[in-house]
Each structure stands twice: as structure tokens, then as C-alpha cells.
Amino acid sequence: LAKTTQPISMDSYEGQEVNITCSHNNIATNDYITWYQQFPSQGPRFIIQGYKTKVTNEVASLFIPADRKSSTLSLPRVSLSDTAVYYCLVGGDTDKLIFGTGTRLQVFP
Amino acid sequence: GAVVSQHPSRVICKSGTSVKIECRSLDFQATTMFWYRQFPKQSLMLMATSNEGSKATYEQGVEKDKFLINHASLTLSTLTVTSAHPEDSSFYICSARERVGQTEAFFGQGTRLTVV
């Protein structure tokens, strides 16, 4: 399983775009990159998943460079409700889901 | 997305008693389920992985006789904390993956266990 490294915390203001980068230097060929969001006292919620290049859905975009050794979750125009912990996970379909430290995002008014 | 329901959301028990936590996949069949526990301000720690009809695989340092996991059907897995002690107080979360070939997993709401 590829280990992931993320910033421990980030601060932002409402309306700004937030980019959270995750390093996964040992990513394997069949590994996908998945991001989850967790609010206090709740289970994680799936945000987005990708394999390469760029993926976009209604809540976020995921940018993956050609070497796939890192990925960036982009949250457009964050609001106070986006204050949460964001986890980057890397693995294949039969792998265990191992969580790293995550990034604690604090959005200020 | 798919729904995973975890019950109860909160439980308080006396030291020495056992507590069972249920995890159900409501609209899909889960070939694999994961159990985690999470202490305040910390990340999720994987406790065990269970596949339907087979014994759970526990992570190093997790006592399998204390944390009994049963994955009897494709929609239900249970975690029983036996002879609970105050240090077992934590937030327990289950997760389910629908099928082999799927990398996405869905999580339950979590169970806050307090042992007094």
C-alpha cells in the first residue's frame, strides 16, 4: 500500500478556492486515488476518486500529474460548512483502506 | 451513493459488559467490510477487514478475542466489544465495499462507545 503524506492543517476564508495536495510516491500501477471528507463524530464521506489526469464532480476536482506521485484536491469557493478533515487514500480494489493523518481544513468567515 | 447504516449511534455501557455494533449495507451487497476506531483528534485506525462468510483479518495489535467481528451475510457485519473497559471508549466506524473491482468504499455514521 502506498503511503500518503498531506499537510496537517490548512486555513482558508469563505469564497476562496482551496487546494490540498497529497504525496504518494510509491503508488502502484493499479492504485486509485480517493479523497474522503469527515466531519466531527461522523463517518467519512466519499468526495472524489481518480486514476490519472483530471476528474471533476459537483463538489470538487482532482488533479493527478502524469507520474501519479501526487494529487491535488481542489475545492472551489469554500464555505464554512467545508470545515472538516480531508483524507487522501491510495489503493487498489482488493487493498485495505488505510487512513493517513488527513488535512484539517478550517474555513473562516 | 450507496448507504451504510450503523447502529447504535451512541452507547454507554458498564465496565465488564459486552456491546454489539451493527453495520448494514442498505442498497448493495458488501463483499468486504472494514472496522475502524478513532480517538479524538486522530485519524481512523483500521481494526480488521472482513469478507462475507470468512473469518475477519485483524490488524496487528488488535485483540481478536476482544473485538469479535462477524460478517454473516452480504449486508450485515457486527463488531462485539467483549468485556469492555474505559480504555475501549472510542468512536467506531464501519465501511463497506460493494464488489471486487470497486475501489470506492462507503462508511457508516459511526458509533460513540463510552464505557463507564
PDB file of C-alpha atoms in Angstrom:
ATOM      1  CA  LEU A   1       0.000   0.000   0.000  1.00  0.00           C
ATOM      2  CA  ALA A   2       1.300   3.406  -0.949  1.00  0.00           C
ATOM      3  CA  LYS A   3       1.834   5.729   1.972  1.00  0.00           C
ATOM      4  CA  THR A   4       0.315   9.172   1.721  1.00  0.00           C
ATOM      5  CA  THR A   5       1.526  12.499   3.077  1.00  0.00           C
ATOM      6  CA  GLN A   6      -0.687  15.526   3.461  1.00  0.00           C
ATOM      7  CA  PRO A   7      -0.405  18.846   5.263  1.00  0.00           C
ATOM      8  CA  ILE A   8      -1.710  18.538   8.797  1.00  0.00           C
ATOM      9  CA  SER A   9      -3.856  21.642   8.567  1.00  0.00           C
ATOM     10  CA  MET A  10      -4.918  24.473   6.290  1.00  0.00           C
ATOM     11  CA  ASP A  11      -6.835  27.676   6.810  1.00  0.00           C
ATOM     12  CA  SER A  12      -8.972  29.480   4.283  1.00  0.00           C
ATOM     13  CA  TYR A  13     -11.712  32.063   4.020  1.00  0.00           C
ATOM     14  CA  GLU A  14     -15.169  31.696   2.615  1.00  0.00           C
ATOM     15  CA  GLY A  15     -15.340  32.043  -1.141  1.00  0.00           C
ATOM     16  CA  GLN A  16     -11.734  31.067  -1.747  1.00  0.00           C
ATOM     17  CA  GLU A  17     -10.517  28.076  -3.681  1.00  0.00           C
ATOM     18  CA  VAL A  18      -8.680  25.522  -1.561  1.00  0.00           C
ATOM     19  CA  ASN A  19      -6.134  23.094  -2.924  1.00  0.00           C
ATOM     20  CA  ILE A  20      -4.949  20.214  -0.769  1.00  0.00           C
ATOM     21  CA  THR A  21      -2.033  18.205  -2.086  1.00  0.00           C
ATOM     22  CA  CYS A  22      -1.279  14.615  -1.209  1.00  0.00           C
ATOM     23  CA  SER A  23       2.029  12.902  -1.894  1.00  0.00           C
ATOM     24  CA  HIS A  24       2.071   9.203  -2.714  1.00  0.00           C
ATOM     25  CA  ASN A  25       5.486   8.451  -4.160  1.00  0.00           C
ATOM     26  CA  ASN A  26       5.074   4.681  -4.056  1.00  0.00           C
ATOM     27  CA  ILE A  27       1.744   4.480  -5.856  1.00  0.00           C
ATOM     28  CA  ALA A  28       1.285   1.223  -7.737  1.00  0.00           C
ATOM     29  CA  THR A  29       0.060   0.784 -11.272  1.00  0.00           C
ATOM     30  CA  ASN A  30      -3.394  -0.436 -10.269  1.00  0.00           C
ATOM     31  CA  ASP A  31      -3.895   2.047  -7.432  1.00  0.00           C
ATOM     32  CA  TYR A  32      -6.645   4.627  -7.475  1.00  0.00           C
ATOM     33  CA  ILE A  33      -6.609   7.887  -5.527  1.00  0.00           C
ATOM     34  CA  THR A  34      -9.651   8.578  -3.392  1.00  0.00           C
ATOM     35  CA  TRP A  35     -10.497  11.544  -1.201  1.00  0.00           C
ATOM     36  CA  TYR A  36     -12.841  11.488   1.755  1.00  0.00           C
ATOM     37  CA  GLN A  37     -14.266  14.221   3.947  1.00  0.00           C
ATOM     38  CA  GLN A  38     -15.007  13.755   7.630  1.00  0.00           C
ATOM     39  CA  PHE A  39     -16.960  15.972   9.983  1.00  0.00           C
ATOM     40  CA  PRO A  40     -16.650  15.544  13.753  1.00  0.00           C
ATOM     41  CA  SER A  41     -18.459  12.478  15.100  1.00  0.00           C
ATOM     42  CA  GLN A  42     -19.409  11.268  11.628  1.00  0.00           C
ATOM     43  CA  GLY A  43     -18.090   8.628   9.303  1.00  0.00           C
ATOM     44  CA  PRO A  44     -16.021   9.731   6.302  1.00  0.00           C
ATOM     45  CA  ARG A  45     -17.862  10.704   3.152  1.00  0.00           C
ATOM     46  CA  PHE A  46     -16.598   9.971  -0.338  1.00  0.00           C
ATOM     47  CA  ILE A  47     -15.703  13.106  -2.279  1.00  0.00           C
ATOM     48  CA  ILE A  48     -13.923  12.095  -5.457  1.00  0.00           C
ATOM     49  CA  GLN A  49     -11.775   9.405  -6.995  1.00  0.00           C
ATOM     50  CA  GLY A  50      -9.382   9.327  -9.906  1.00  0.00           C
ATOM     51  CA  TYR A  51      -6.665   7.354 -11.626  1.00  0.00           C
ATOM     52  CA  LYS A  52      -4.948   9.940 -13.797  1.00  0.00           C
ATOM     53  CA  THR A  53      -5.288  13.436 -15.260  1.00  0.00           C
ATOM     54  CA  LYS A  54      -8.299  15.367 -14.016  1.00  0.00           C
ATOM     55  CA  VAL A  55     -11.612  14.374 -12.549  1.00  0.00           C
ATOM     56  CA  THR A  56     -14.391  16.779 -11.685  1.00  0.00           C
ATOM     57  CA  ASN A  57     -17.729  16.316  -9.978  1.00  0.00           C
ATOM     58  CA  GLU A  58     -20.276  18.622  -8.420  1.00  0.00           C
ATOM     59  CA  VAL A  59     -18.246  19.243  -5.278  1.00  0.00           C
ATOM     60  CA  ALA A  60     -14.561  19.048  -6.195  1.00  0.00           C
ATOM     61  CA  SER A  61     -11.869  18.488  -8.764  1.00  0.00           C
ATOM     62  CA  LEU A  62      -8.966  16.103  -8.541  1.00  0.00           C
ATOM     63  CA  PHE A  63      -5.758  16.802 -10.404  1.00  0.00           C
ATOM     64  CA  ILE A  64      -3.286  13.986 -10.936  1.00  0.00           C
ATOM     65  CA  PRO A  65       0.004  14.612 -12.766  1.00  0.00           C
ATOM     66  CA  ALA A  66       1.381  12.156 -15.274  1.00  0.00           C
ATOM     67  CA  ASP A  67       3.740  10.471 -12.797  1.00  0.00           C
ATOM     68  CA  ARG A  68       0.838   9.999 -10.306  1.00  0.00           C
ATOM     69  CA  LYS A  69       3.156  10.550  -7.366  1.00  0.00           C
ATOM     70  CA  SER A  70       0.908  13.256  -6.015  1.00  0.00           C
ATOM     71  CA  SER A  71      -2.629  14.511  -6.354  1.00  0.00           C
ATOM     72  CA  THR A  72      -4.429  17.730  -5.551  1.00  0.00           C
ATOM     73  CA  LEU A  73      -7.968  18.047  -4.305  1.00  0.00           C
ATOM     74  CA  SER A  74      -9.466  21.366  -5.331  1.00  0.00           C
ATOM     75  CA  LEU A  75     -12.493  22.768  -3.538  1.00  0.00           C
ATOM     76  CA  PRO A  76     -13.938  25.766  -5.369  1.00  0.00           C
ATOM     77  CA  ARG A  77     -15.322  28.661  -3.333  1.00  0.00           C
ATOM     78  CA  VAL A  78     -15.337  27.026   0.081  1.00  0.00           C
ATOM     79  CA  SER A  79     -17.939  27.829   2.693  1.00  0.00           C
ATOM     80  CA  LEU A  80     -17.965  27.437   6.463  1.00  0.00           C
ATOM     81  CA  SER A  81     -19.593  24.038   6.024  1.00  0.00           C
ATOM     82  CA  ASP A  82     -16.475  22.773   4.265  1.00  0.00           C
ATOM     83  CA  THR A  83     -14.591  22.902   7.564  1.00  0.00           C
ATOM     84  CA  ALA A  84     -13.642  19.260   8.022  1.00  0.00           C
ATOM     85  CA  VAL A  85     -10.805  16.773   7.822  1.00  0.00           C
ATOM     86  CA  TYR A  86      -9.886  15.613   4.332  1.00  0.00           C
ATOM     87  CA  TYR A  87      -8.198  12.273   3.756  1.00  0.00           C
ATOM     88  CA  CYS A  88      -6.340  11.055   0.700  1.00  0.00           C
ATOM     89  CA  LEU A  89      -6.250   7.275   0.246  1.00  0.00           C
ATOM     90  CA  VAL A  90      -4.377   5.285  -2.354  1.00  0.00           C
ATOM     91  CA  GLY A  91      -5.032   1.669  -3.176  1.00  0.00           C
ATOM     92  CA  GLY A  92      -6.450  -0.953  -5.441  1.00  0.00           C
ATOM     93  CA  ASP A  93      -9.768  -2.731  -5.338  1.00  0.00           C
ATOM     94  CA  THR A  94      -8.598  -5.502  -3.037  1.00  0.00           C
ATOM     95  CA  ASP A  95      -6.494  -3.363  -0.737  1.00  0.00           C
ATOM     96  CA  LYS A  96      -7.277  -2.402   2.807  1.00  0.00           C
ATOM     97  CA  LEU A  97      -8.372   1.179   3.346  1.00  0.00           C
ATOM     98  CA  ILE A  98      -5.608   2.755   5.377  1.00  0.00           C
ATOM     99  CA  PHE A  99      -6.063   6.328   6.514  1.00  0.00           C
ATOM    100  CA  GLY A 100      -3.208   8.751   6.940  1.00  0.00           C
ATOM    101  CA  THR A 101      -3.239  11.796   9.165  1.00  0.00           C
ATOM    102  CA  GLY A 102      -5.560  13.799   6.928  1.00  0.00           C
ATOM    103  CA  THR A 103      -5.700  17.568   6.466  1.00  0.00           C
ATOM    104  CA  ARG A 104      -7.766  19.618   8.866  1.00  0.00           C
ATOM    105  CA  LEU A 105      -9.309  22.451   6.862  1.00  0.00           C
ATOM    106  CA  GLN A 106     -10.635  25.420   8.769  1.00  0.00           C
ATOM    107  CA  VAL A 107     -12.723  27.912   6.834  1.00  0.00           C
ATOM    108  CA  PHE A 108     -13.168  31.357   8.346  1.00  0.00           C
ATOM    109  CA  PRO A 109     -15.910  33.860   7.572  1.00  0.00           C
TER     110      PRO A 109
ATOM    111  CA  GLY B   1     -24.042   6.932  -3.341  1.00  0.00           C
ATOM    112  CA  ALA B   2     -24.605   3.693  -1.532  1.00  0.00           C
ATOM    113  CA  VAL B   3     -25.795   3.769   2.063  1.00  0.00           C
ATOM    114  CA  VAL B   4     -24.197   2.076   5.029  1.00  0.00           C
ATOM    115  CA  SER B   5     -26.170   2.155   8.240  1.00  0.00           C
ATOM    116  CA  GLN B   6     -24.501   1.696  11.595  1.00  0.00           C
ATOM    117  CA  HIS B   7     -26.350   1.099  14.826  1.00  0.00           C
ATOM    118  CA  PRO B   8     -26.390   2.253  17.548  1.00  0.00           C
ATOM    119  CA  SER B   9     -25.005   5.731  17.011  1.00  0.00           C
ATOM    120  CA  ARG B  10     -24.255   6.075  20.683  1.00  0.00           C
ATOM    121  CA  VAL B  11     -23.963   3.585  23.516  1.00  0.00           C
ATOM    122  CA  ILE B  12     -22.930   3.730  27.142  1.00  0.00           C
ATOM    123  CA  CYS B  13     -22.122   0.510  28.909  1.00  0.00           C
ATOM    124  CA  LYS B  14     -20.707  -0.601  32.218  1.00  0.00           C
ATOM    125  CA  SER B  15     -17.193  -1.870  32.522  1.00  0.00           C
ATOM    126  CA  GLY B  16     -17.053  -5.618  32.038  1.00  0.00           C
ATOM    127  CA  THR B  17     -20.099  -5.896  29.805  1.00  0.00           C
ATOM    128  CA  SER B  18     -20.198  -6.552  26.065  1.00  0.00           C
ATOM    129  CA  VAL B  19     -21.523  -4.296  23.357  1.00  0.00           C
ATOM    130  CA  LYS B  20     -22.551  -5.192  19.825  1.00  0.00           C
ATOM    131  CA  ILE B  21     -22.403  -2.722  16.944  1.00  0.00           C
ATOM    132  CA  GLU B  22     -24.177  -3.474  13.673  1.00  0.00           C
ATOM    133  CA  CYS B  23     -23.209  -2.335  10.220  1.00  0.00           C
ATOM    134  CA  ARG B  24     -25.597  -2.820   7.340  1.00  0.00           C
ATOM    135  CA  SER B  25     -25.293  -2.046   3.661  1.00  0.00           C
ATOM    136  CA  LEU B  26     -28.797  -0.916   2.759  1.00  0.00           C
ATOM    137  CA  ASP B  27     -28.835  -0.875  -1.005  1.00  0.00           C
ATOM    138  CA  PHE B  28     -25.953  -3.034  -2.038  1.00  0.00           C
ATOM    139  CA  GLN B  29     -24.223  -6.245  -1.140  1.00  0.00           C
ATOM    140  CA  ALA B  30     -20.909  -5.724   0.561  1.00  0.00           C
ATOM    141  CA  THR B  31     -18.250  -8.268  -0.238  1.00  0.00           C
ATOM    142  CA  THR B  32     -15.819  -6.611   2.146  1.00  0.00           C
ATOM    143  CA  MET B  33     -16.346  -4.634   5.317  1.00  0.00           C
ATOM    144  CA  PHE B  34     -13.812  -2.722   7.359  1.00  0.00           C
ATOM    145  CA  TRP B  35     -13.941  -1.745  11.017  1.00  0.00           C
ATOM    146  CA  TYR B  36     -12.139   1.264  12.395  1.00  0.00           C
ATOM    147  CA  ARG B  37     -11.811   3.078  15.623  1.00  0.00           C
ATOM    148  CA  GLN B  38     -10.993   6.697  16.038  1.00  0.00           C
ATOM    149  CA  PHE B  39      -9.818   8.576  19.113  1.00  0.00           C
ATOM    150  CA  PRO B  40     -10.392  12.332  19.468  1.00  0.00           C
ATOM    151  CA  LYS B  41      -8.372  14.462  17.055  1.00  0.00           C
ATOM    152  CA  GLN B  42      -6.821  11.361  15.495  1.00  0.00           C
ATOM    153  CA  SER B  43      -7.198   9.549  12.216  1.00  0.00           C
ATOM    154  CA  LEU B  44      -9.143   6.359  11.648  1.00  0.00           C
ATOM    155  CA  MET B  45      -7.265   3.261  12.708  1.00  0.00           C
ATOM    156  CA  LEU B  46      -8.121   0.083  10.846  1.00  0.00           C
ATOM    157  CA  MET B  47      -9.001  -2.721  13.230  1.00  0.00           C
ATOM    158  CA  ALA B  48      -9.988  -5.528  10.907  1.00  0.00           C
ATOM    159  CA  THR B  49     -11.193  -6.488   7.470  1.00  0.00           C
ATOM    160  CA  SER B  50     -13.966  -8.997   6.992  1.00  0.00           C
ATOM    161  CA  ASN B  51     -15.222 -10.809   3.944  1.00  0.00           C
ATOM    162  CA  GLU B  52     -18.643 -12.421   3.867  1.00  0.00           C
ATOM    163  CA  GLY B  53     -18.592 -15.964   5.151  1.00  0.00           C
ATOM    164  CA  SER B  54     -14.987 -15.974   6.258  1.00  0.00           C
ATOM    165  CA  LYS B  55     -13.070 -15.014   9.367  1.00  0.00           C
ATOM    166  CA  ALA B  56     -12.011 -11.455   9.816  1.00  0.00           C
ATOM    167  CA  THR B  57      -8.403 -10.439   9.337  1.00  0.00           C
ATOM    168  CA  TYR B  58      -7.229  -8.344  12.252  1.00  0.00           C
ATOM    169  CA  GLU B  59      -4.579  -5.673  12.179  1.00  0.00           C
ATOM    170  CA  GLN B  60      -1.507  -6.081  14.308  1.00  0.00           C
ATOM    171  CA  GLY B  61      -2.153  -5.156  17.907  1.00  0.00           C
ATOM    172  CA  VAL B  62      -5.933  -5.632  17.740  1.00  0.00           C
ATOM    173  CA  GLU B  63      -7.144  -8.414  20.024  1.00  0.00           C
ATOM    174  CA  LYS B  64      -9.433 -10.675  18.061  1.00  0.00           C
ATOM    175  CA  ASP B  65     -10.917 -12.230  21.199  1.00  0.00           C
ATOM    176  CA  LYS B  66     -11.852  -8.823  22.490  1.00  0.00           C
ATOM    177  CA  PHE B  67     -13.210  -7.375  19.264  1.00  0.00           C
ATOM    178  CA  LEU B  68     -15.355 -10.089  17.727  1.00  0.00           C
ATOM    179  CA  ILE B  69     -16.302  -9.493  14.126  1.00  0.00           C
ATOM    180  CA  ASN B  70     -18.962 -11.444  12.315  1.00  0.00           C
ATOM    181  CA  HIS B  71     -19.784 -10.961   8.641  1.00  0.00           C
ATOM    182  CA  ALA B  72     -22.588 -13.451   8.329  1.00  0.00           C
ATOM    183  CA  SER B  73     -24.262 -12.041   5.245  1.00  0.00           C
ATOM    184  CA  LEU B  74     -23.522  -9.735   2.358  1.00  0.00           C
ATOM    185  CA  THR B  75     -25.416  -6.921   4.031  1.00  0.00           C
ATOM    186  CA  LEU B  76     -24.524  -7.262   7.707  1.00  0.00           C
ATOM    187  CA  SER B  77     -21.381  -7.208   9.771  1.00  0.00           C
ATOM    188  CA  THR B  78     -21.214  -6.907  13.543  1.00  0.00           C
ATOM    189  CA  LEU B  79     -18.491  -5.855  15.931  1.00  0.00           C
ATOM    190  CA  THR B  80     -18.796  -7.018  19.518  1.00  0.00           C
ATOM    191  CA  VAL B  81     -16.598  -5.398  22.114  1.00  0.00           C
ATOM    192  CA  THR B  82     -16.314  -8.004  24.848  1.00  0.00           C
ATOM    193  CA  SER B  83     -15.612  -7.240  28.483  1.00  0.00           C
ATOM    194  CA  ALA B  84     -15.414  -3.567  27.702  1.00  0.00           C
ATOM    195  CA  HIS B  85     -13.187  -1.288  29.737  1.00  0.00           C
ATOM    196  CA  PRO B  86     -12.954   2.504  29.859  1.00  0.00           C
ATOM    197  CA  GLU B  87      -9.957   2.459  27.527  1.00  0.00           C
ATOM    198  CA  ASP B  88     -12.204   0.910  24.860  1.00  0.00           C
ATOM    199  CA  SER B  89     -14.240   4.109  24.805  1.00  0.00           C
ATOM    200  CA  SER B  90     -13.880   5.427  21.294  1.00  0.00           C
ATOM    201  CA  PHE B  91     -15.653   6.179  18.035  1.00  0.00           C
ATOM    202  CA  TYR B  92     -16.122   3.007  15.992  1.00  0.00           C
ATOM    203  CA  ILE B  93     -16.786   3.230  12.263  1.00  0.00           C
ATOM    204  CA  CYS B  94     -17.592   0.571   9.696  1.00  0.00           C
ATOM    205  CA  SER B  95     -17.071   0.732   5.967  1.00  0.00           C
ATOM    206  CA  ALA B  96     -18.260  -1.447   3.114  1.00  0.00           C
ATOM    207  CA  ARG B  97     -17.036  -2.122  -0.372  1.00  0.00           C
ATOM    208  CA  GLU B  98     -19.560  -3.446  -2.820  1.00  0.00           C
ATOM    209  CA  ARG B  99     -17.596  -5.784  -5.002  1.00  0.00           C
ATOM    210  CA  VAL B 100     -14.206  -6.847  -6.141  1.00  0.00           C
ATOM    211  CA  GLY B 101     -13.041  -4.374  -8.719  1.00  0.00           C
ATOM    212  CA  GLN B 102     -14.532  -1.424  -6.893  1.00  0.00           C
ATOM    213  CA  THR B 103     -12.119   0.876  -5.137  1.00  0.00           C
ATOM    214  CA  GLU B 104     -14.673   3.192  -3.545  1.00  0.00           C
ATOM    215  CA  ALA B 105     -15.971   2.403  -0.067  1.00  0.00           C
ATOM    216  CA  PHE B 106     -18.913   3.736   1.894  1.00  0.00           C
ATOM    217  CA  PHE B 107     -18.916   4.491   5.579  1.00  0.00           C
ATOM    218  CA  GLY B 108     -21.404   4.195   8.386  1.00  0.00           C
ATOM    219  CA  GLN B 109     -22.262   7.103  10.646  1.00  0.00           C
ATOM    220  CA  GLY B 110     -20.106   5.776  13.434  1.00  0.00           C
ATOM    221  CA  THR B 111     -20.836   4.585  16.980  1.00  0.00           C
ATOM    222  CA  ARG B 112     -19.699   6.502  20.010  1.00  0.00           C
ATOM    223  CA  LEU B 113     -18.934   3.961  22.737  1.00  0.00           C
ATOM    224  CA  THR B 114     -18.496   5.139  26.292  1.00  0.00           C
ATOM    225  CA  VAL B 115     -17.546   2.592  28.914  1.00  0.00           C
ATOM    226  CA  VAL B 116     -18.155   3.702  32.489  1.00  0.00           C
TER     227      VAL B 116
END
